[in-house]
Short mmCIF file of C-alpha atoms and ligand atoms in Angstrom, two decimals:
data_model
loop_
_atom_site.label_atom_id
_atom_site.label_comp_id
_atom_site.label_asym_id
_atom_site.label_seq_id
_atom_site.Cartn_x
_atom_site.Cartn_y
_atom_site.Cartn_z
CA UNK A 1 95.02 150.35 120.97
CA UNK A 2 96.65 147.37 121.27
CA UNK A 3 99.86 146.24 119.22
CA UNK A 4 100.71 142.46 118.21
CA UNK A 5 104.17 141.98 116.82
CA UNK A 6 105.59 139.42 115.62
CA UNK A 7 106.51 137.78 111.77
CA UNK A 8 104.21 138.87 108.96
CA UNK A 9 102.98 135.13 109.66
CA UNK A 10 102.23 135.40 112.45
CA UNK A 11 99.87 138.50 112.56
CA UNK A 12 98.31 137.75 108.69
CA UNK A 13 96.57 134.77 111.11
CA UNK A 14 95.92 136.53 114.00
CA UNK A 15 94.65 138.82 112.03
CA UNK A 16 92.64 136.04 110.36
CA UNK A 17 91.46 134.57 112.76
CA UNK A 18 89.57 138.34 114.04
CA UNK A 19 87.84 137.11 110.27
CA UNK A 20 87.19 133.36 111.31
CA UNK A 21 85.28 133.92 114.75
CA UNK A 22 83.47 137.65 113.43
CA UNK A 23 81.85 134.93 110.73
CA UNK A 24 81.13 132.12 112.29
CA UNK A 25 78.96 134.57 114.77
CA UNK A 26 77.78 136.65 112.62
CA UNK A 27 78.05 135.83 109.35
CA UNK A 28 75.92 138.47 108.08
CA UNK A 29 79.06 140.46 108.65
CA UNK A 30 80.02 143.90 106.59
CA UNK A 31 83.60 144.12 106.70
CA UNK A 32 85.03 147.12 105.32
CA UNK A 33 88.25 146.36 103.38
CA UNK A 34 91.29 147.87 102.39
CA UNK A 35 93.29 148.26 98.84
CA UNK A 36 97.26 148.15 98.58
CA UNK A 37 100.44 145.81 99.42
CA UNK A 38 99.50 144.93 102.84
CA UNK A 39 96.30 142.53 103.09
CA UNK A 40 98.07 140.92 99.66
CA UNK A 41 99.07 138.13 102.69
CA UNK A 42 95.40 138.70 104.86
CA UNK A 43 93.54 138.38 101.66
CA UNK A 44 95.28 134.80 100.61
CA UNK A 45 94.81 133.66 104.16
CA UNK A 46 91.42 133.88 104.35
CA UNK A 47 90.90 132.67 100.17
CA UNK A 48 92.70 130.01 101.93
CA UNK A 49 90.54 129.44 104.58
CA UNK A 50 88.00 129.89 102.87
CA UNK A 51 87.95 127.04 100.57
CA UNK A 52 88.84 124.67 103.56
CA UNK A 53 85.30 125.18 103.78
CA UNK A 54 87.30 127.37 107.79
CA UNK A 55 85.09 130.64 106.76
CA UNK A 56 82.54 131.09 104.84
CA UNK A 57 81.51 135.18 103.76
CA UNK A 58 78.00 133.87 101.61
CA UNK A 59 75.68 136.59 103.85
CA UNK A 60 78.55 139.11 104.36
CA UNK A 61 79.30 142.08 103.11
CA UNK A 62 82.00 144.32 102.26
CA UNK A 63 82.45 148.33 101.31
CA UNK A 64 85.37 149.53 100.16
CA UNK A 65 87.49 151.93 101.89
CA UNK A 66 88.32 154.37 98.42
CA UNK A 67 88.72 153.79 94.16
CA UNK A 68 90.88 156.49 91.64
CA UNK A 69 88.61 158.36 89.84
CA UNK A 70 88.33 158.31 86.52
CA UNK A 71 89.04 154.29 86.07
CA UNK A 72 86.34 151.80 86.15
CA UNK A 73 86.49 148.62 87.68
CA UNK A 74 87.99 146.92 84.17
CA UNK A 75 91.19 149.40 84.96
CA UNK A 76 93.68 147.12 86.77
CA UNK A 77 94.78 149.85 88.56
CA UNK A 78 91.24 149.86 89.80
CA UNK A 79 90.47 148.82 93.17
CA UNK A 80 87.32 147.00 91.66
CA UNK A 81 89.75 144.76 89.80
CA UNK A 82 92.74 145.00 92.46
CA UNK A 83 89.88 143.65 94.91
CA UNK A 84 87.78 141.19 92.37
CA UNK A 85 92.01 139.75 91.63
CA UNK A 86 92.64 139.59 94.69
CA UNK A 87 89.85 138.57 97.03
CA UNK A 88 86.12 138.34 95.99
CA UNK A 89 87.59 136.18 92.75
CA UNK A 90 88.81 133.19 95.41
CA UNK A 91 86.24 133.23 98.23
CA UNK A 92 82.21 132.75 98.73
CA UNK A 93 81.19 136.74 98.62
CA UNK A 94 78.09 137.67 96.36
CA UNK A 95 79.94 139.71 94.64
CA UNK A 96 76.38 142.28 94.90
CA UNK A 97 77.30 142.25 98.21
CA UNK A 98 80.71 144.01 97.55
CA UNK A 99 80.74 147.64 97.26
CA UNK A 100 83.50 149.68 95.98
CA UNK A 101 83.08 153.88 96.25
CA UNK A 102 82.65 155.04 92.28
CA UNK A 103 85.02 156.57 90.33
CA UNK A 104 82.97 159.08 88.83
CA UNK A 105 81.29 161.19 91.75
CA UNK A 106 81.04 163.90 90.14
CA UNK A 107 81.47 166.16 94.47
CA UNK A 108 80.61 165.03 97.84
CA UNK A 109 77.33 165.34 98.12
CA UNK A 110 76.99 162.37 95.49
CA UNK A 111 79.88 160.53 97.29
CA UNK A 112 78.63 160.99 100.87
CA UNK A 113 76.14 158.51 99.55
CA UNK A 114 77.90 155.48 100.20
CA UNK A 115 77.80 156.45 104.32
CA UNK A 116 74.71 155.72 103.83
CA UNK A 117 74.62 152.41 101.26
CA UNK A 118 76.53 151.79 104.77
CA UNK A 119 74.02 152.62 107.11
CA UNK A 120 71.53 151.62 105.54
CA UNK A 121 73.63 147.78 105.68
CA UNK A 122 73.81 148.30 109.17
CA UNK A 123 77.28 149.23 109.72
CA UNK A 124 80.93 148.25 109.31
CA UNK A 125 81.60 145.36 111.64
CA UNK A 126 84.98 144.88 111.67
CA UNK A 127 87.55 147.61 108.88
CA UNK A 128 90.75 146.81 107.70
CA UNK A 129 93.18 149.66 106.82
CA UNK A 130 96.88 149.79 105.40
CA UNK A 131 98.73 153.45 106.70
CA UNK A 132 100.39 155.66 104.00
CA UNK A 133 104.27 156.82 105.52
CA UNK A 134 101.79 160.16 105.89
CA UNK A 135 100.02 158.12 107.78
CA UNK A 136 96.86 158.65 105.61
CA UNK A 137 93.78 155.70 106.69
CA UNK A 138 91.97 155.19 102.94
CA UNK A 139 93.12 158.32 101.19
CA UNK A 140 92.77 160.27 104.14
CA UNK A 141 95.68 162.40 103.51
CA UNK A 142 97.41 164.62 106.39
CA UNK A 143 94.85 167.35 107.24
CA UNK A 144 91.67 165.86 106.34
CA UNK A 145 88.88 166.65 109.27
CA UNK A 146 87.93 164.51 111.80
CA UNK A 147 83.67 165.39 110.71
CA UNK A 148 84.48 164.09 107.15
CA UNK A 149 81.69 161.16 105.68
CA UNK A 150 83.29 159.95 101.79
CA UNK A 151 84.63 162.24 100.00
CA UNK A 152 86.46 163.00 97.11
CA UNK A 153 90.83 163.65 97.34
CA UNK A 154 93.46 165.25 95.13
CA UNK A 155 96.00 162.71 96.21
CA UNK A 156 99.14 164.69 97.85
CA UNK A 157 102.41 163.90 95.31
CA UNK A 158 103.85 161.87 97.84
CA UNK A 159 100.65 159.60 97.47
CA UNK A 160 101.38 159.49 93.63
CA UNK A 161 104.79 158.94 94.16
CA UNK A 162 104.36 156.13 96.13
CA UNK A 163 101.35 153.85 93.77
CA UNK A 164 102.88 155.02 90.34
CA UNK A 165 104.67 151.88 90.54
CA UNK A 166 101.58 150.47 90.07
CA UNK A 167 101.27 152.30 86.18
CA UNK A 168 103.41 153.21 83.21
CA UNK A 169 103.86 156.78 84.52
CA UNK A 170 103.99 159.14 87.35
CA UNK A 171 101.70 160.81 84.16
CA UNK A 172 99.10 157.95 84.33
CA UNK A 173 98.33 157.43 87.93
CA UNK A 174 95.12 159.72 88.94
CA UNK A 175 95.10 163.22 90.26
CA UNK A 176 91.54 162.54 92.86
CA UNK A 177 90.73 159.62 94.60
CA UNK A 178 87.05 159.13 96.22
CA UNK A 179 87.77 157.94 99.93
CA UNK A 180 85.41 156.79 103.28
CA UNK A 181 86.46 159.87 105.58
CA UNK A 182 88.07 159.88 108.91
CA UNK A 183 84.48 159.70 110.41
CA UNK A 184 83.82 157.19 108.51
CA UNK A 185 86.35 154.83 109.36
CA UNK A 186 86.07 155.95 112.94
CA UNK A 187 81.41 154.48 113.09
CA UNK A 188 83.31 151.30 112.70
CA UNK A 189 82.55 148.64 115.10
CA UNK A 190 86.36 147.29 115.50
CA UNK A 191 89.51 148.46 113.46
CA UNK A 192 92.27 146.65 112.23
CA UNK A 193 95.69 148.33 111.08
CA UNK A 194 98.16 146.39 109.80
CA UNK A 195 101.67 147.49 108.46
CA UNK A 196 104.46 145.78 107.35
CA UNK A 197 108.64 146.38 106.79
CA UNK A 198 111.07 149.05 107.71
CA UNK A 199 109.78 151.96 105.82
CA UNK A 200 106.38 152.11 108.11
CA UNK A 201 108.07 151.81 110.94
CA UNK A 202 108.10 155.62 112.18
CA UNK A 203 104.78 156.14 110.99
CA UNK A 204 103.88 153.57 113.44
CA UNK A 205 105.73 155.27 116.09
CA UNK A 206 103.55 158.71 115.52
CA UNK A 207 100.28 156.94 115.27
CA UNK A 208 100.75 154.91 118.41
CA UNK A 209 102.81 157.08 120.87
CA UNK A 210 102.26 161.02 119.20
CA UNK A 211 99.48 162.45 120.46
CA UNK A 212 96.04 162.06 119.01
CA UNK A 213 95.94 164.69 115.44
CA UNK A 214 94.98 165.85 111.60
CA UNK A 215 98.14 166.31 110.66
CA UNK A 216 98.95 162.33 111.27
CA UNK A 217 95.41 160.46 110.22
CA UNK A 218 96.25 156.78 111.88
CA UNK A 219 96.55 159.18 115.17
CA UNK A 220 93.13 159.76 115.22
CA UNK A 221 92.23 156.17 115.22
CA UNK A 222 93.81 156.19 119.31
CA UNK A 223 90.39 157.50 120.30
CA UNK A 224 88.12 154.84 119.47
CA UNK A 225 87.77 152.12 121.37
CA UNK A 226 88.75 149.12 119.27
CA UNK A 227 91.90 149.21 116.69
CA UNK A 228 93.86 145.74 116.84
CA UNK A 229 97.45 147.10 114.99
CA UNK A 230 98.64 143.73 113.02
CA UNK A 231 102.77 144.56 113.08
CA UNK A 232 105.90 142.68 111.70
CA UNK A 233 109.45 143.29 113.76
CA UNK A 234 110.14 145.56 111.44
CA UNK A 235 107.23 147.79 111.71
CA UNK A 236 107.53 147.92 114.91
CA UNK A 237 110.96 148.19 115.97
CA UNK A 238 110.85 151.99 116.60
CA UNK A 239 107.85 151.28 118.93
CA UNK A 240 109.60 151.95 122.72
P1 PGA B 1 100.54 149.77 100.95
O1 PGA B 1 99.91 151.17 101.43
O2 PGA B 1 99.73 148.84 101.94
O3 PGA B 1 100.75 149.35 99.72
O4 PGA B 1 101.87 150.32 101.94
C1 PGA B 1 99.72 151.53 102.24
C2 PGA B 1 97.85 152.82 101.49
O5 PGA B 1 99.24 153.29 101.58
O6 PGA B 1 97.56 152.86 102.78
#
């Protein structure tokens, strides 16, 4: 794992440069995208660079990590809605080239079709990840099998608690989600994981310095050959 530490602005700018470089070399790159508060700064920077003509997503495709079960794209807490408002509305990607897993899949067999769609698009060139306080990536909670493909998950109470700030009450937070699996993520050619703030410091230490194990899903990224962590000083504060 490569670890880059700086101010949030510095690491956002370095991560954004990865997109500039990738899309210059491969305009039709396949991007794996994430939701949450972590990517917002990067998305704003990508939108700015796109507006300035420094990068174009016109031929790119995207696949998001996850979606809540039961929310359609018009729900303001759906991840489709999040992506439209926070990124796609502000860049030149063609909407038909953007993919978010359906929140209405019935079972895992249907969810796995997302893996087939990713493969048909050529596989993910660059996957962006945030990290949960329990080490989840996407909605792959601790103990998710290493071999998992896109699947339906029951959200842990800690994840529902963490996300309830976006809903009127905890009762409105969906109980299930659909997420790319660990295997799906590990198939990506390159991976960027971003984390900011002191609250992520402990899980970042386990991710980087602990043994790779399924109880800390992000630690499994140690087994991938091209992963870069972009951390602010606070998230990196107990790495030594
Ligand atoms: P956050 O969430 O970016 O809002 O901290 C990250 C995650 O839970 O994966």
